[in-house]
CSV table of C-alpha atoms in Angstrom, one decimal:
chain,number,residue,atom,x,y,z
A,1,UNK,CA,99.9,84.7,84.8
A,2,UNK,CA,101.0,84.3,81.1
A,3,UNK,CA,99.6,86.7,78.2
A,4,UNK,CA,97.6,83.8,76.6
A,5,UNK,CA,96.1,83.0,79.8
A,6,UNK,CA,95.4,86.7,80.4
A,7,UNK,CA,93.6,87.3,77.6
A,8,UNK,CA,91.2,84.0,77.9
A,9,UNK,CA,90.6,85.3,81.6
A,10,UNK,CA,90.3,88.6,80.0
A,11,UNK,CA,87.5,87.5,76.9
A,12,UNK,CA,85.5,85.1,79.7
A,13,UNK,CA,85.0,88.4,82.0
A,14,UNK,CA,83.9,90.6,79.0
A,15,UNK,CA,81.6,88.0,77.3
A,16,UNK,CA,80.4,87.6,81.3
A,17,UNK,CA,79.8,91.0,81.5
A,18,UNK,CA,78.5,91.5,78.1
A,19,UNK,CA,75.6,88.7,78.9
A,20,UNK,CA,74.8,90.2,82.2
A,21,UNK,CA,74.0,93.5,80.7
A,22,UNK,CA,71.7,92.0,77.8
A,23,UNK,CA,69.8,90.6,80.9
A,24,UNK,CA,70.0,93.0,82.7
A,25,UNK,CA,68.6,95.5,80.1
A,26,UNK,CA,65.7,92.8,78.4
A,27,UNK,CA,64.8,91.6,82.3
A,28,UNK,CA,61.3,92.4,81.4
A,29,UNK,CA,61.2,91.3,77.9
A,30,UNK,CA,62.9,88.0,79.6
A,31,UNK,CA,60.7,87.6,82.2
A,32,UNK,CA,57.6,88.0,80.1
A,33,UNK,CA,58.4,85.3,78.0
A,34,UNK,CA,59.5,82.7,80.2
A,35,UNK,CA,56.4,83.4,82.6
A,36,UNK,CA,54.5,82.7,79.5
A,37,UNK,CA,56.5,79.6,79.0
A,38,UNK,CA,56.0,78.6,82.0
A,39,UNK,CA,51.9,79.1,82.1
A,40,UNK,CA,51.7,77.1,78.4
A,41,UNK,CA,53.8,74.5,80.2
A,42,UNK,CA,50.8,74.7,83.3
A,43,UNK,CA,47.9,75.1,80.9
A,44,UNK,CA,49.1,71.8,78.7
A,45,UNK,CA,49.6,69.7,81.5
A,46,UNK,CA,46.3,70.6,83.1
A,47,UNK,CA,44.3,69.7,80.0
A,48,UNK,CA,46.0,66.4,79.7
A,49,UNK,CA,45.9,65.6,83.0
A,50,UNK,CA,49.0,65.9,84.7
A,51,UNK,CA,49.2,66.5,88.8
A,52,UNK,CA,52.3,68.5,88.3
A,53,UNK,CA,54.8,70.6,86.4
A,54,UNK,CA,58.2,70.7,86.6
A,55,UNK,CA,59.8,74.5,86.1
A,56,UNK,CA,63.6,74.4,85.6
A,57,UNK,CA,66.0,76.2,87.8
A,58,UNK,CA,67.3,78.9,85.1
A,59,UNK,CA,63.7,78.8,84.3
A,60,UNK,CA,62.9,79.5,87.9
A,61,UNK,CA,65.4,82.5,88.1
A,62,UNK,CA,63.1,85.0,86.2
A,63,UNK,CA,59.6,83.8,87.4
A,64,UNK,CA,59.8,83.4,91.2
A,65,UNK,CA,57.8,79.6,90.4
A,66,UNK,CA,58.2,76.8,92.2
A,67,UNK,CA,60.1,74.5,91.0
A,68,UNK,CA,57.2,71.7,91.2
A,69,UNK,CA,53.9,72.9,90.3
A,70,UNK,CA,51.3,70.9,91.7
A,71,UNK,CA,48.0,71.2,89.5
A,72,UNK,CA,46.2,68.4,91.4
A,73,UNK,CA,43.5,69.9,93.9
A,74,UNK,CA,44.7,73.1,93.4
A,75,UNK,CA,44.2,74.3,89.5
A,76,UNK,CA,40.7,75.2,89.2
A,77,UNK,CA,40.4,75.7,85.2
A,78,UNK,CA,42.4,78.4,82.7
A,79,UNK,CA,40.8,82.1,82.1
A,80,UNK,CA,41.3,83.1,78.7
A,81,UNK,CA,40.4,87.1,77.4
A,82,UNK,CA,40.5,87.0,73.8
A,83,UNK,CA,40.2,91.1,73.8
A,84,UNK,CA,43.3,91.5,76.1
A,85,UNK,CA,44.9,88.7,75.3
A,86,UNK,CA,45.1,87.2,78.5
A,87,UNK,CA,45.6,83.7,79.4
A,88,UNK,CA,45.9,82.3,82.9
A,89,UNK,CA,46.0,79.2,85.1
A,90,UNK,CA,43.6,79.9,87.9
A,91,UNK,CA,44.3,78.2,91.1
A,92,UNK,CA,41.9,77.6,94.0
A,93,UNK,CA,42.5,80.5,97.0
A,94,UNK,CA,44.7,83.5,97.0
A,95,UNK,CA,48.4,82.8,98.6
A,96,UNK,CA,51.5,84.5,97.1
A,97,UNK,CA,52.6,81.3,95.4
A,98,UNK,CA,49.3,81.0,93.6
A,99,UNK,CA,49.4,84.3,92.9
A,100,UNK,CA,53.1,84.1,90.8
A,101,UNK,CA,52.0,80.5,89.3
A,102,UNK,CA,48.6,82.3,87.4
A,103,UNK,CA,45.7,83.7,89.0
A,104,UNK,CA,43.3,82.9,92.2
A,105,UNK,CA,39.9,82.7,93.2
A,106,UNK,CA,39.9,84.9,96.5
A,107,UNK,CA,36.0,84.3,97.2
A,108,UNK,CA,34.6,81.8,99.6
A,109,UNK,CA,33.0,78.7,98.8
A,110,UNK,CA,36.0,79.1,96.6
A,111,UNK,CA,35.1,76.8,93.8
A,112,UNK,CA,34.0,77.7,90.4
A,113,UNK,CA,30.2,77.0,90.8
A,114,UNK,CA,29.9,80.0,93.6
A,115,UNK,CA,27.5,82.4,93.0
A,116,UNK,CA,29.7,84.9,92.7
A,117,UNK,CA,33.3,83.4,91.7
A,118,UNK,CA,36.2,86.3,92.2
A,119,UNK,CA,39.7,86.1,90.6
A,120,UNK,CA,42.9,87.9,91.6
A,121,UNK,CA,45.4,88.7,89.9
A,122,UNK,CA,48.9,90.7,90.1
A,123,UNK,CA,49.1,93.5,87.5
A,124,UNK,CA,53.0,94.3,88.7
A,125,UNK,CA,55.3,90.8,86.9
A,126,UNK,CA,56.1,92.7,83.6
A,127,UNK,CA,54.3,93.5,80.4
A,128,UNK,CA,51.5,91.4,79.2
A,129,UNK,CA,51.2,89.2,81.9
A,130,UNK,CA,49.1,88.1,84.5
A,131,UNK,CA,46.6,91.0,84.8
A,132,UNK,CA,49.1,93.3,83.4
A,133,UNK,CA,46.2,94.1,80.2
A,134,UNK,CA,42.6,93.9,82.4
A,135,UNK,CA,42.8,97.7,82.4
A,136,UNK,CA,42.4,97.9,78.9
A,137,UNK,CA,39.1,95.5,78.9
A,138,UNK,CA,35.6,97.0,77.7
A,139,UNK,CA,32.5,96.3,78.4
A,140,UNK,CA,31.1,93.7,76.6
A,141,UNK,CA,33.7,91.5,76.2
A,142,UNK,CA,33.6,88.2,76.6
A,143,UNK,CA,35.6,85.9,79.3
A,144,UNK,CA,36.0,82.3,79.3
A,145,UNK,CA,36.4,79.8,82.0
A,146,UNK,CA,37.8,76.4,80.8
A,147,UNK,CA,37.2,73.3,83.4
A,148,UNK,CA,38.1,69.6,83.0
A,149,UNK,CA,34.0,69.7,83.2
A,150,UNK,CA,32.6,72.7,82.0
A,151,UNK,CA,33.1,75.9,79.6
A,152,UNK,CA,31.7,78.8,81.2
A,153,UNK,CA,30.8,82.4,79.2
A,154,UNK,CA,30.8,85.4,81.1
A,155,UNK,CA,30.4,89.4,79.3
A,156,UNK,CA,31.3,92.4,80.9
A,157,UNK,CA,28.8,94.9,82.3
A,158,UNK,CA,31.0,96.8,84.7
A,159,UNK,CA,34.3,98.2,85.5
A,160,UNK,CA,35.1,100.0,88.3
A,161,UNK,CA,37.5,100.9,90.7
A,162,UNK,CA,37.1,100.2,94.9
A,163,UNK,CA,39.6,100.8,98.3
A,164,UNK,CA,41.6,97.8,99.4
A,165,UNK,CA,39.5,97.4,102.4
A,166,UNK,CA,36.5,97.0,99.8
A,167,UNK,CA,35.6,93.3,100.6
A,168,UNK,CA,32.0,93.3,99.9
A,169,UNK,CA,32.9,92.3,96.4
A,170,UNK,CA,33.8,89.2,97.9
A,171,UNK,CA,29.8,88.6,99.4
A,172,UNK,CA,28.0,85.5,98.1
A,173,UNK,CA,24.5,85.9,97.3
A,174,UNK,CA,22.5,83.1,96.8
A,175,UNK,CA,18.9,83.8,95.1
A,176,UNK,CA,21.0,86.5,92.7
A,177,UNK,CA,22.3,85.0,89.2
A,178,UNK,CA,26.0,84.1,88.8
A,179,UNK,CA,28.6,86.9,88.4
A,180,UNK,CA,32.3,86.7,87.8
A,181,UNK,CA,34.5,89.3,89.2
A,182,UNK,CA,38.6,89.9,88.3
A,183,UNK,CA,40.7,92.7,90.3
A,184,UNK,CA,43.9,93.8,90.4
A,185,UNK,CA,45.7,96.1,91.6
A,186,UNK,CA,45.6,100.4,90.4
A,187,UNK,CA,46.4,103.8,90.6
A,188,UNK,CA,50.0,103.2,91.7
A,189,UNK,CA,51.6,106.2,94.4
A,190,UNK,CA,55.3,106.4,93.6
A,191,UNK,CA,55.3,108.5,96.6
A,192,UNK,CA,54.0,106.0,98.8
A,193,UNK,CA,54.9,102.9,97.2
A,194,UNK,CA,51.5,101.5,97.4
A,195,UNK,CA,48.7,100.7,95.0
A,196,UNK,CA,45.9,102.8,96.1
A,197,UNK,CA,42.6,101.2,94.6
A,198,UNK,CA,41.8,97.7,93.0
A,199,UNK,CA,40.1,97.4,89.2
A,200,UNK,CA,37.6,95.0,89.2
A,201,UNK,CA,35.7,94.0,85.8
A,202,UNK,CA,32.7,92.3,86.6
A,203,UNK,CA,30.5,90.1,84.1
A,204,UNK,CA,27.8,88.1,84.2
A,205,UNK,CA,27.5,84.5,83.3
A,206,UNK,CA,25.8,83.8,79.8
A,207,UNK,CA,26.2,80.8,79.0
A,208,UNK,CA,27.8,77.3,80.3
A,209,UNK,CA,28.2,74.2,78.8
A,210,UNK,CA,29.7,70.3,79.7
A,211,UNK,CA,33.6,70.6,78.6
């Protein structure tokens, strides 16, 4: 190998290496931006009515999406928490796919209208994302959900913590007014490696008009 060649070889390895440290140092900082790329690219195409999404592969790297996000029959509406500044695509049941694309609904009749409609979210994709900021909700804040048909206005009367094998937050109840409940995961063992409890804010619903 000749010295000219040697040192091209030489600058393309350090400028190689030089990149894969910046990502590997702002992974977080990375990911959190292109996740939020990714849901304005969701939440735009939902509002003007487009059945899907198309995530680039470099895109795709960083977020764990898939590379076609179908919004037809599957997005619900968007959540949006002024307080915490969350925004989020929700998406009708909870699978792990819905679950890196936004946020779910994880009650059953699983539509909107339920009695008692109950969102999921991770709290574990990096900072400021997903449900990364519902711990730092209060009550009395308010909680929108955006349809293609309807606006609905929740506020916040509890916050509490329950086991993972808690599913009565799940039960419907029909004569009782409408509630909205969002959980995520808490109280993190490092010696276990597993999330011990779930945070759930719930809020009731206070006002809902046509879209």
């Amino acid at each position: 190998m000749n010295k000219k060649l040697k040192n091209t070889f030489l600058n393309v390895l350090i400028v190689a290496l030089l990149c894969t440290s910046v990502v590997l140092i702002f992974k977080n900082q990375i990911r959190e931006f292109l996740t939020e790329n990714a849901n304005d690219k969701i939440i735009t195409a939902y509002k003007n009515g487009k059945g899907e999404v198309d995530i680039p592969w470099w895109q795709k790297m960083f977020t764990d999406n898939e590379s076609k996000i179908k919004l037809t029959d599957s997005m619900l509406g968007i959540l949006k928490i002024d307080s915490v500044d969350i925004e989020e695509p929700i998406f009708e049941n909870v699978t792990e796919i819905n679950l890196i694309n936004g946020v779910a609904t994880s009650q059953e009749p699983s539509h909107l209208d339920a009695q008692n409609v109950v969102i999921a979210g991770h709290s574990v994709q990096g900072v400021g994302i997903r449900f990364n900021n519902l711990t730092k909700i209060k009550n009395g804040a308010k909680i929108q959900i955006i349809s293609k048909d309807k606006l609905r206005t929740y506020e916040v009367s509890k916050l509490y913590d329950v086991t993972p094998t808690q599913v009565e937050i799940l039960e419907q109840h029909e004569n009782e007014p409408k509630i909205l409940k969002l959980f995520t995961c808490d109280n993190f063992n490092p010696q276990t490696g597993e999330w011990e409890s779930r945070f759930v804010v719930e809020a009731k619903l206070i006002g809902e008009e046509s879209a």
